PDB file of C-alpha atoms in Angstrom:
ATOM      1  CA  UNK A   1     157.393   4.495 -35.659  1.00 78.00           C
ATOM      2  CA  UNK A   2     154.770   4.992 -38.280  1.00 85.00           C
ATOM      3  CA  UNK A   3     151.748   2.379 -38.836  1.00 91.00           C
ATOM      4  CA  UNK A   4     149.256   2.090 -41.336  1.00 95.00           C
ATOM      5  CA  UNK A   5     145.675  -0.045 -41.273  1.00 96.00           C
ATOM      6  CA  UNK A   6     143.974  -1.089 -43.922  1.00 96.00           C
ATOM      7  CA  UNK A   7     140.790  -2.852 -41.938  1.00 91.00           C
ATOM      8  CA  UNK A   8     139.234  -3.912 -45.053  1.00 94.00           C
ATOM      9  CA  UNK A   9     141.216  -7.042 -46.530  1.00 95.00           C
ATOM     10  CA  UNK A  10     138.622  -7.817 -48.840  1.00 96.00           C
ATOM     11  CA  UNK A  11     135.916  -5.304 -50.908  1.00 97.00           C
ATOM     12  CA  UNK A  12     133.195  -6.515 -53.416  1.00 97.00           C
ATOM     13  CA  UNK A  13     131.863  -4.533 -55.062  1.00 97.00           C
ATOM     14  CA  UNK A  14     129.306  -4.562 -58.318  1.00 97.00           C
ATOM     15  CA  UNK A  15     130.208  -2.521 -61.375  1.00 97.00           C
ATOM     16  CA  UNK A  16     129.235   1.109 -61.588  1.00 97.00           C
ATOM     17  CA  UNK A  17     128.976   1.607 -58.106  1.00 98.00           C
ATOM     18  CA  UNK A  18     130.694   3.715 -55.910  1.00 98.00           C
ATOM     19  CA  UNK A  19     133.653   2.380 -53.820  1.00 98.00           C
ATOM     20  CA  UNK A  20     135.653   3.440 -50.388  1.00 97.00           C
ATOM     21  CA  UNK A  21     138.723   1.562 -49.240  1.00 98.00           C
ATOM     22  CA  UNK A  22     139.705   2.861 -46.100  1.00 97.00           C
ATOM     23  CA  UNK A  23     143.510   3.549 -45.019  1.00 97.00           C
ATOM     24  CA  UNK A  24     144.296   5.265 -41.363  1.00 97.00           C
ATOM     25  CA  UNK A  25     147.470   5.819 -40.163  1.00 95.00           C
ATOM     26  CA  UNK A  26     149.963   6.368 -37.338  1.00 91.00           C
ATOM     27  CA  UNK A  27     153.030   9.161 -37.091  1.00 83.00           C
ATOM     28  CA  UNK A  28     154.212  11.822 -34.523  1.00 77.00           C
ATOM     29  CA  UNK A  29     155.641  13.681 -37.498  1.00 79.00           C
ATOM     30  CA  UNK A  30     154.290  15.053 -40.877  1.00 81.00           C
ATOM     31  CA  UNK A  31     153.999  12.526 -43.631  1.00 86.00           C
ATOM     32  CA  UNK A  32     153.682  11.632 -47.418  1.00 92.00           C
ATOM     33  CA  UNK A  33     150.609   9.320 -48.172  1.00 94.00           C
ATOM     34  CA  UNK A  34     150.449   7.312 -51.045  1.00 96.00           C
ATOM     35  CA  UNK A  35     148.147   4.841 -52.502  1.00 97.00           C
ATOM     36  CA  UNK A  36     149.320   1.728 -55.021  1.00 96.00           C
ATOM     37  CA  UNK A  37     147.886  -0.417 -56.776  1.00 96.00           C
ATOM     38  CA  UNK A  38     148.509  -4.304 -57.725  1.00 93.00           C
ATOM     39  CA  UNK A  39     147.066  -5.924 -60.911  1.00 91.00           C
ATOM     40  CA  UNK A  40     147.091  -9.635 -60.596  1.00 86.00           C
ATOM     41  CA  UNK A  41     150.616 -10.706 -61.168  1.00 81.00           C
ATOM     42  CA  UNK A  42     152.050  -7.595 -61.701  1.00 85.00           C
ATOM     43  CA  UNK A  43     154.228  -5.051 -59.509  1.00 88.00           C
ATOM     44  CA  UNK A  44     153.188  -2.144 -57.641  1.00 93.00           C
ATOM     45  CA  UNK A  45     151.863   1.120 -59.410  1.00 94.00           C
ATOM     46  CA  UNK A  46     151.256   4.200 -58.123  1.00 94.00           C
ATOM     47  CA  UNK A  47     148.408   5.710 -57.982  1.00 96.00           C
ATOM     48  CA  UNK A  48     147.938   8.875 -56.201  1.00 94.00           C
ATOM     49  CA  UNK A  49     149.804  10.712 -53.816  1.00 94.00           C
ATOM     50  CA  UNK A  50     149.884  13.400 -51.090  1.00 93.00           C
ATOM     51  CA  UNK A  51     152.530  15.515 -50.423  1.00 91.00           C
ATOM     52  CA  UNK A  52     151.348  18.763 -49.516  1.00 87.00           C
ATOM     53  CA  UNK A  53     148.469  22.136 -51.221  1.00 88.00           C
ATOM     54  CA  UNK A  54     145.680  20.354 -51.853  1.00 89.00           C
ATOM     55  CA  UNK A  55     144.625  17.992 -49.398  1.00 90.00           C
ATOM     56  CA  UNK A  56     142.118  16.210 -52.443  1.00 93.00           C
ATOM     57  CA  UNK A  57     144.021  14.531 -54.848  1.00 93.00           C
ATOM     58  CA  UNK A  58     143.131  12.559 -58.078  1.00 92.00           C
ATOM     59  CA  UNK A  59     144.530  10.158 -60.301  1.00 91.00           C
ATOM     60  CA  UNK A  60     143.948   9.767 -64.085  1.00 85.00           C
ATOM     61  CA  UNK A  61     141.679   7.151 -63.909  1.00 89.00           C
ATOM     62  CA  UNK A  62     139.127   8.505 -61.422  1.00 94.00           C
ATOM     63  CA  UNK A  63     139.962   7.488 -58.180  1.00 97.00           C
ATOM     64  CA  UNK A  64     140.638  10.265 -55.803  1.00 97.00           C
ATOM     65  CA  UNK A  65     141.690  10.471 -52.174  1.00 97.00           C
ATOM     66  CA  UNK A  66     141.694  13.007 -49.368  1.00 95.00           C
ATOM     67  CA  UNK A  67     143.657  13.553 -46.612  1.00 94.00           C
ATOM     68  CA  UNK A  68     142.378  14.353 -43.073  1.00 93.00           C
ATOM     69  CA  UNK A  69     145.270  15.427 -41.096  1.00 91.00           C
ATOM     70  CA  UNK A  70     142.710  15.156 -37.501  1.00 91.00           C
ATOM     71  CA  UNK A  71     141.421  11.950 -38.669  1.00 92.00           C
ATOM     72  CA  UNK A  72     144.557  10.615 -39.868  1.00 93.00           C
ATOM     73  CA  UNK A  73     142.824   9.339 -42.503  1.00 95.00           C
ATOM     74  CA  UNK A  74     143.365   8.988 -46.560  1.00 97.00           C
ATOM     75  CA  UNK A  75     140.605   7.148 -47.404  1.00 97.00           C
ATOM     76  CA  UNK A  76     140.358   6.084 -51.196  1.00 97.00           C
ATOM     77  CA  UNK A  77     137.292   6.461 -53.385  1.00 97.00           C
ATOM     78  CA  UNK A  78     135.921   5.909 -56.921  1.00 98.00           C
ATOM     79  CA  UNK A  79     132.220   7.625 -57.850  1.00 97.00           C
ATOM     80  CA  UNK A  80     131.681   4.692 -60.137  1.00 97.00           C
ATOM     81  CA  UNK A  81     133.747   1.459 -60.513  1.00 97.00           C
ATOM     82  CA  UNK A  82     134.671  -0.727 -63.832  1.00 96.00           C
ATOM     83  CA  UNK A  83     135.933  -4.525 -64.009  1.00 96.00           C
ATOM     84  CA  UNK A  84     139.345  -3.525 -64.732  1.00 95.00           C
ATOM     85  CA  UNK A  85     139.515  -1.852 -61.409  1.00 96.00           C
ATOM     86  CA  UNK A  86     139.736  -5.133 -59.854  1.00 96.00           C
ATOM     87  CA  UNK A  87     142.920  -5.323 -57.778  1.00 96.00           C
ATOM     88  CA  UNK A  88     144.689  -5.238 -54.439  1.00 96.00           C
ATOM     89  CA  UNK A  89     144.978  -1.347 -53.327  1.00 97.00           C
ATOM     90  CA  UNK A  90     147.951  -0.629 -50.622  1.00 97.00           C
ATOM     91  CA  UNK A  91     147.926   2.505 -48.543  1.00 97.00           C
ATOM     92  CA  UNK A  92     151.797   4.044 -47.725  1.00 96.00           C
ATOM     93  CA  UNK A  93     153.344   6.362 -45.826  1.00 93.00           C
ATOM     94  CA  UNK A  94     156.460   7.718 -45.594  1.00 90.00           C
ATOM     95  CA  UNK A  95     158.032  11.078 -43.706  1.00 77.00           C
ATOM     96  CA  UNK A  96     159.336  12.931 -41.579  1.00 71.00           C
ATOM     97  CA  UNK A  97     159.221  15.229 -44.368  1.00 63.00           C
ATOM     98  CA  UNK A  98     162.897  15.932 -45.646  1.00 59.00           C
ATOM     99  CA  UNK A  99     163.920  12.854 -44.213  1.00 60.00           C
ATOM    100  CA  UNK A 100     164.305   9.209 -45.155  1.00 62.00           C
ATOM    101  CA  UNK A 101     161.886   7.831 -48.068  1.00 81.00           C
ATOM    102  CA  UNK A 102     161.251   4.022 -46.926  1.00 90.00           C
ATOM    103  CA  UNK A 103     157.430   3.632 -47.055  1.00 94.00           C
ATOM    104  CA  UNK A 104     155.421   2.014 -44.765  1.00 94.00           C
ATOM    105  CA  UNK A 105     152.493  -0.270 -46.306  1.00 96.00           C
ATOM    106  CA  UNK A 106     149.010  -1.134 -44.972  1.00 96.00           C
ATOM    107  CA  UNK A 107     148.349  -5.021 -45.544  1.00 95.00           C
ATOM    108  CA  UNK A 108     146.203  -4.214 -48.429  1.00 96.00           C
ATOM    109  CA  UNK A 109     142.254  -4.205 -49.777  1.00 97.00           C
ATOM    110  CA  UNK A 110     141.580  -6.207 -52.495  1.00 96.00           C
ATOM    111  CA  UNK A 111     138.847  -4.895 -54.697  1.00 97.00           C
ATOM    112  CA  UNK A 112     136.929  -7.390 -56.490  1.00 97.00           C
ATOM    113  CA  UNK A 113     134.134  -5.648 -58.885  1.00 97.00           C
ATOM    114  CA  UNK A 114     131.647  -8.172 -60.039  1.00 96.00           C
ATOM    115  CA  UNK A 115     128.979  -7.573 -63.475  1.00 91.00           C
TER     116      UNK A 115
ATOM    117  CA  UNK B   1     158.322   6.174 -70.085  1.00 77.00           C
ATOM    118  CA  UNK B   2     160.908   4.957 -68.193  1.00 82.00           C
ATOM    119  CA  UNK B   3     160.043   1.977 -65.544  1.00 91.00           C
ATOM    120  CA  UNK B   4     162.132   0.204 -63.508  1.00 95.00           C
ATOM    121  CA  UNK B   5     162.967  -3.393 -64.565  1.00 95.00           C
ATOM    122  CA  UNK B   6     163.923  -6.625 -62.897  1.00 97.00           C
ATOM    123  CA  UNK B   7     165.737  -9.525 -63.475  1.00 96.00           C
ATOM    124  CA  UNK B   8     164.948 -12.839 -63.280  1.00 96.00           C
ATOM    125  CA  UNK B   9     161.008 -12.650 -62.751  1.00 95.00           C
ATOM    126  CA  UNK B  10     161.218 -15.745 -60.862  1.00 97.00           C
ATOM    127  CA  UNK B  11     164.212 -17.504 -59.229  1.00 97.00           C
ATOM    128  CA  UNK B  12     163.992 -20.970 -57.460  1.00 98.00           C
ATOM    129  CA  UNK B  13     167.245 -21.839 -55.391  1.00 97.00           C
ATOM    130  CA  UNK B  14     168.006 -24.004 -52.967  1.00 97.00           C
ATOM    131  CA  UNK B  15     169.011 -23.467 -49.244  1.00 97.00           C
ATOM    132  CA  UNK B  16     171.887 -22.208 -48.827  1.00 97.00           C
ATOM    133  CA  UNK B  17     172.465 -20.540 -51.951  1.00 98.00           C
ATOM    134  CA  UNK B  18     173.686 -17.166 -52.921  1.00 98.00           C
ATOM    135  CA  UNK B  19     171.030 -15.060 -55.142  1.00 98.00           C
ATOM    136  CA  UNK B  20     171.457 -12.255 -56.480  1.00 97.00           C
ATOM    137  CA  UNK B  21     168.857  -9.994 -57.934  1.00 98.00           C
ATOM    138  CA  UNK B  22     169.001  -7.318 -59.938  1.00 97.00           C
ATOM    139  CA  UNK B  23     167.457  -4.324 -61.144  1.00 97.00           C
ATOM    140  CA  UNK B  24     168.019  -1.886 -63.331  1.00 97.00           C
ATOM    141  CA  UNK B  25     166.318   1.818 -61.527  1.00 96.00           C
ATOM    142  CA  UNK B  26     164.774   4.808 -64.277  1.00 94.00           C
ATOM    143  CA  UNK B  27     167.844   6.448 -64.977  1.00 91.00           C
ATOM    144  CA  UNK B  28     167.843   9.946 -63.474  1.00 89.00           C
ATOM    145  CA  UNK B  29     166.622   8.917 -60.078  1.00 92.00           C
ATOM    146  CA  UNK B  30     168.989   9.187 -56.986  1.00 91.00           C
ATOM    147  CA  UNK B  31     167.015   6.683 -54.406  1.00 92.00           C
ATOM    148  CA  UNK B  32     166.905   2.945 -54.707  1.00 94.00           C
ATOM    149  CA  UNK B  33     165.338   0.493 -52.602  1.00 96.00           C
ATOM    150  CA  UNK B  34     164.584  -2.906 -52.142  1.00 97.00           C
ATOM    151  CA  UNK B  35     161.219  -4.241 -50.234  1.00 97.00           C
ATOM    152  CA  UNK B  36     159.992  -7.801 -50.253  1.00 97.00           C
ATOM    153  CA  UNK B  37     156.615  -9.149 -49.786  1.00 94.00           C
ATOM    154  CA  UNK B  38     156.345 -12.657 -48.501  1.00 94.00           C
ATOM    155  CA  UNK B  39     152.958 -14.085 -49.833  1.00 90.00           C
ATOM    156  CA  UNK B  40     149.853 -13.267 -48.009  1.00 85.00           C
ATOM    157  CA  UNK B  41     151.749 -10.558 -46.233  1.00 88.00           C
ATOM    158  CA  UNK B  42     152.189  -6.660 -46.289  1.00 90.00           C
ATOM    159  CA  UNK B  43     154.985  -5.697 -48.573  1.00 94.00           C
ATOM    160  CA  UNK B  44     158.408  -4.570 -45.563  1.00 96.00           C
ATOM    161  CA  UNK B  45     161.290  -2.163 -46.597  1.00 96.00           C
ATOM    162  CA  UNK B  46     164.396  -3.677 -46.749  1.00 97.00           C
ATOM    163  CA  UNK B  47     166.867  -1.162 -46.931  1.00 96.00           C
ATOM    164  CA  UNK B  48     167.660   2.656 -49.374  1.00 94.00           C
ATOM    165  CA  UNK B  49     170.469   3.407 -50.891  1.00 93.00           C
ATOM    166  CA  UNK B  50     171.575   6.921 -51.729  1.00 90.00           C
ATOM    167  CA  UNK B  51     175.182   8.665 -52.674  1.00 88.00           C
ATOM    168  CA  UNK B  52     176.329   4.977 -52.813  1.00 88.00           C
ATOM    169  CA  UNK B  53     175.887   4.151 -50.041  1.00 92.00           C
ATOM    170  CA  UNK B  54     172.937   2.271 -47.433  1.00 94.00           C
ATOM    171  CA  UNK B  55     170.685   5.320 -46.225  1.00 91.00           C
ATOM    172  CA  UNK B  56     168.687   3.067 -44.079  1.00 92.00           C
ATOM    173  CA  UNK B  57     167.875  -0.188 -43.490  1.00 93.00           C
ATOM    174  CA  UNK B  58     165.128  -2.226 -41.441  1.00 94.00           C
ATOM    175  CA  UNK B  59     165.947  -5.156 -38.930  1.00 94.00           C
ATOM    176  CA  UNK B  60     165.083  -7.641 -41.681  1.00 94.00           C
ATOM    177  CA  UNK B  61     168.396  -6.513 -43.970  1.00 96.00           C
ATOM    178  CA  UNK B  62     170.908  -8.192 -41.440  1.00 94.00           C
ATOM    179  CA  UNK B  63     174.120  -9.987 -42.586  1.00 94.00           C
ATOM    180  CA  UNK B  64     172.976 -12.138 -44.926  1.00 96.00           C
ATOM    181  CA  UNK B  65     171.909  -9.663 -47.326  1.00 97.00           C
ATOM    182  CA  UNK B  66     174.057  -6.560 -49.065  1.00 97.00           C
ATOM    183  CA  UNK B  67     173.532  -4.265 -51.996  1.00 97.00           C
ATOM    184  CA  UNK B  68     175.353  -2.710 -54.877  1.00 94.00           C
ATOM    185  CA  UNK B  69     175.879  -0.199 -57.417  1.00 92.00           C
ATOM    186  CA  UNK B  70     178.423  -1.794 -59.292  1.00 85.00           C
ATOM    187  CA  UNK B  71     178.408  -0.108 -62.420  1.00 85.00           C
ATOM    188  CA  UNK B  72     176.170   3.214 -62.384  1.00 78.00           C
ATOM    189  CA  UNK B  73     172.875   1.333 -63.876  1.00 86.00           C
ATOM    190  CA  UNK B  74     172.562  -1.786 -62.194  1.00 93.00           C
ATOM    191  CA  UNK B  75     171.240  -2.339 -58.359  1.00 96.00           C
ATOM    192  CA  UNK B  76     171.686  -5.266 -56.826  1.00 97.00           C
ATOM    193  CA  UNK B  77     170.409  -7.444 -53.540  1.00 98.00           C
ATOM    194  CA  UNK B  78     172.348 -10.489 -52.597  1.00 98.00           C
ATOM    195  CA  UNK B  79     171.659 -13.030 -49.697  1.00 98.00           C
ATOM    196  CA  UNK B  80     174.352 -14.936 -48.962  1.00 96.00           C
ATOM    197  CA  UNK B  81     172.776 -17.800 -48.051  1.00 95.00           C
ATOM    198  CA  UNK B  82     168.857 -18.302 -48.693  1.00 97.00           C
ATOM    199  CA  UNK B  83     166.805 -19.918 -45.821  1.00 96.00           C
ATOM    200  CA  UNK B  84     162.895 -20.919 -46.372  1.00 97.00           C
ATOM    201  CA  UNK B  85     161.557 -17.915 -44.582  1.00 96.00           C
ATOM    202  CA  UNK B  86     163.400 -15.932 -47.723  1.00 97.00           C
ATOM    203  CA  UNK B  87     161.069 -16.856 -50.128  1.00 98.00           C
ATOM    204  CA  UNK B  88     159.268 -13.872 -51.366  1.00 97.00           C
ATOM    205  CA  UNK B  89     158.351 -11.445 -53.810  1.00 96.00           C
ATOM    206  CA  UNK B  90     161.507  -8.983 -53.908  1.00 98.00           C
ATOM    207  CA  UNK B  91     160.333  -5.083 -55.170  1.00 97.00           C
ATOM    208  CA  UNK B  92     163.241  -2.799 -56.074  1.00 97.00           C
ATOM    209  CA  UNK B  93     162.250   1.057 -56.348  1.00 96.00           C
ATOM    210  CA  UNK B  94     163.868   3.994 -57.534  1.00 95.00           C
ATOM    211  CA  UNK B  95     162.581   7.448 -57.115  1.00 92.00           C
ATOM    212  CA  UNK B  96     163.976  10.973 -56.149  1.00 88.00           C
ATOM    213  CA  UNK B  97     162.342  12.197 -52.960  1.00 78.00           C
ATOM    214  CA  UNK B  98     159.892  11.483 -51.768  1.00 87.00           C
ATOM    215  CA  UNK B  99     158.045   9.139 -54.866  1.00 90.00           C
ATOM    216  CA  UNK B 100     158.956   5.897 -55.336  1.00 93.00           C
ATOM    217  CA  UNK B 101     158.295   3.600 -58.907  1.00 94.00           C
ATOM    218  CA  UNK B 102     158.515   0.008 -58.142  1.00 95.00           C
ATOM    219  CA  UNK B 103     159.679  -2.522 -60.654  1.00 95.00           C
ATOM    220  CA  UNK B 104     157.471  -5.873 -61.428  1.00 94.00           C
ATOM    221  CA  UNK B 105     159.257  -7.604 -59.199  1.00 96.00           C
ATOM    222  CA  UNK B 106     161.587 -11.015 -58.623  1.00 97.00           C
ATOM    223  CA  UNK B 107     159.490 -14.199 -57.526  1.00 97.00           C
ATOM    224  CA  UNK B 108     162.245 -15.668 -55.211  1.00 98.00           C
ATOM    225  CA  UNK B 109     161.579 -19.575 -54.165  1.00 98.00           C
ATOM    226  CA  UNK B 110     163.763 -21.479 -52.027  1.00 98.00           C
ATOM    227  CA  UNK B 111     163.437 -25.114 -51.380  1.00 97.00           C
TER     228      UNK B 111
END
């Protein structure tokens, strides 16, 4: 069974500055990671994903995340945060790889970026 | 671009009650899902549904609840009849493998 932890329910954080919302997780078997994100009474976006190359990968709006396959990590970070990042941020994984597709969420970080 | 859309937003029923919710995946994927996040809580996969048919399903999607395809567009989750503990935000996602787009989701409330 695959787990992921989010041990960071809540993160403030003050505009401009740089944020890390950590996400860990749990398989015997290779594995997609994926981050969403949930605006305040809206659904779940995606944001980034990892599916293999390049274990750095970005999104359009400057967040980026790496995977660390010894670490079992995919920790997400942003060099410089704005107000409209403010949201709750869910870590996912899914795999085996050519398998079945259900993902697996982490309970969730809510970012709260304050002026 | 195409997102996935849901209908209602919010449904209140009462115990006992069939619901039905629908969505309506982007049009060229081949997965569908349903998850459902009960408030305060991690969002849990229901069940997938590929080649229409139920690809998977976790030990929340017992009896009470089915799917459909019923006409090539349309995806559907029913529960037969609602208890308290249903109440939840209900996600359905569509995606061809291994991504998944969620829709805004149905508020469901049962009293």
């Amino acid at each position: 069974a695959q787990s992921v932890t989010q041990l960071d329910s809540q993160v403030p954080v003050f505009e401009e500055a740089p944020v890390e919302l950590r996400c860990n997780y749990s398989s015997s078997v290779s594995v997609y990671l994926f981050w969403y994100v949930q605006y305040p009474n809206q659904g779940l976006q995606l944001l980034l994903k990892y599916l293999s190359g390049s274990t750095l990968v970005e999104s359009i709006n400057g967040f980026e995340a790496e995977f660390n396959k010894s670490q079992t990590s995919f920790h997400l970070r942003k060099p410089s945060v704005h107000i409209s990042d403010t949201a709750e941020y869910f870590c996912a994984v899914s795999g085996p790889k050519g398998g079945g597709n259900k993902l697996t969420f982490g309970t969730g970080t809510q970012l709260k970026v304050e002026l | 671009e195409p997102e996935v859309t849901q209908t209602p937003s919010h449904q209140v029923t009462q115990m006992g009650q069939e619901v039905i919710l629908r969505c309506v995946p982007i049009s060229n994927h081949l997965y569908f899902y349903w998850y459902r996040q009960i408030l305060g809580q991690k969002v849990e996969f229901l069940v997938s549904f590929y080649n229409n048919e139920i690809s998977e399903k976790s030990e929340i999607f017992d009896d009470q609840f089915s799917v459909e395809r019923p006409d090539g567009s349309n995806f559907t989750l029913k529960i037969r009849s609602t208890k308290l503990e249903d109440s939840a935000m209900y996600f359905c996602a569509s995606g061809n493998s291994p991504v998944a787009y969620f829709g805004p989701g149905t508020r469901l409330t049962v009293t």
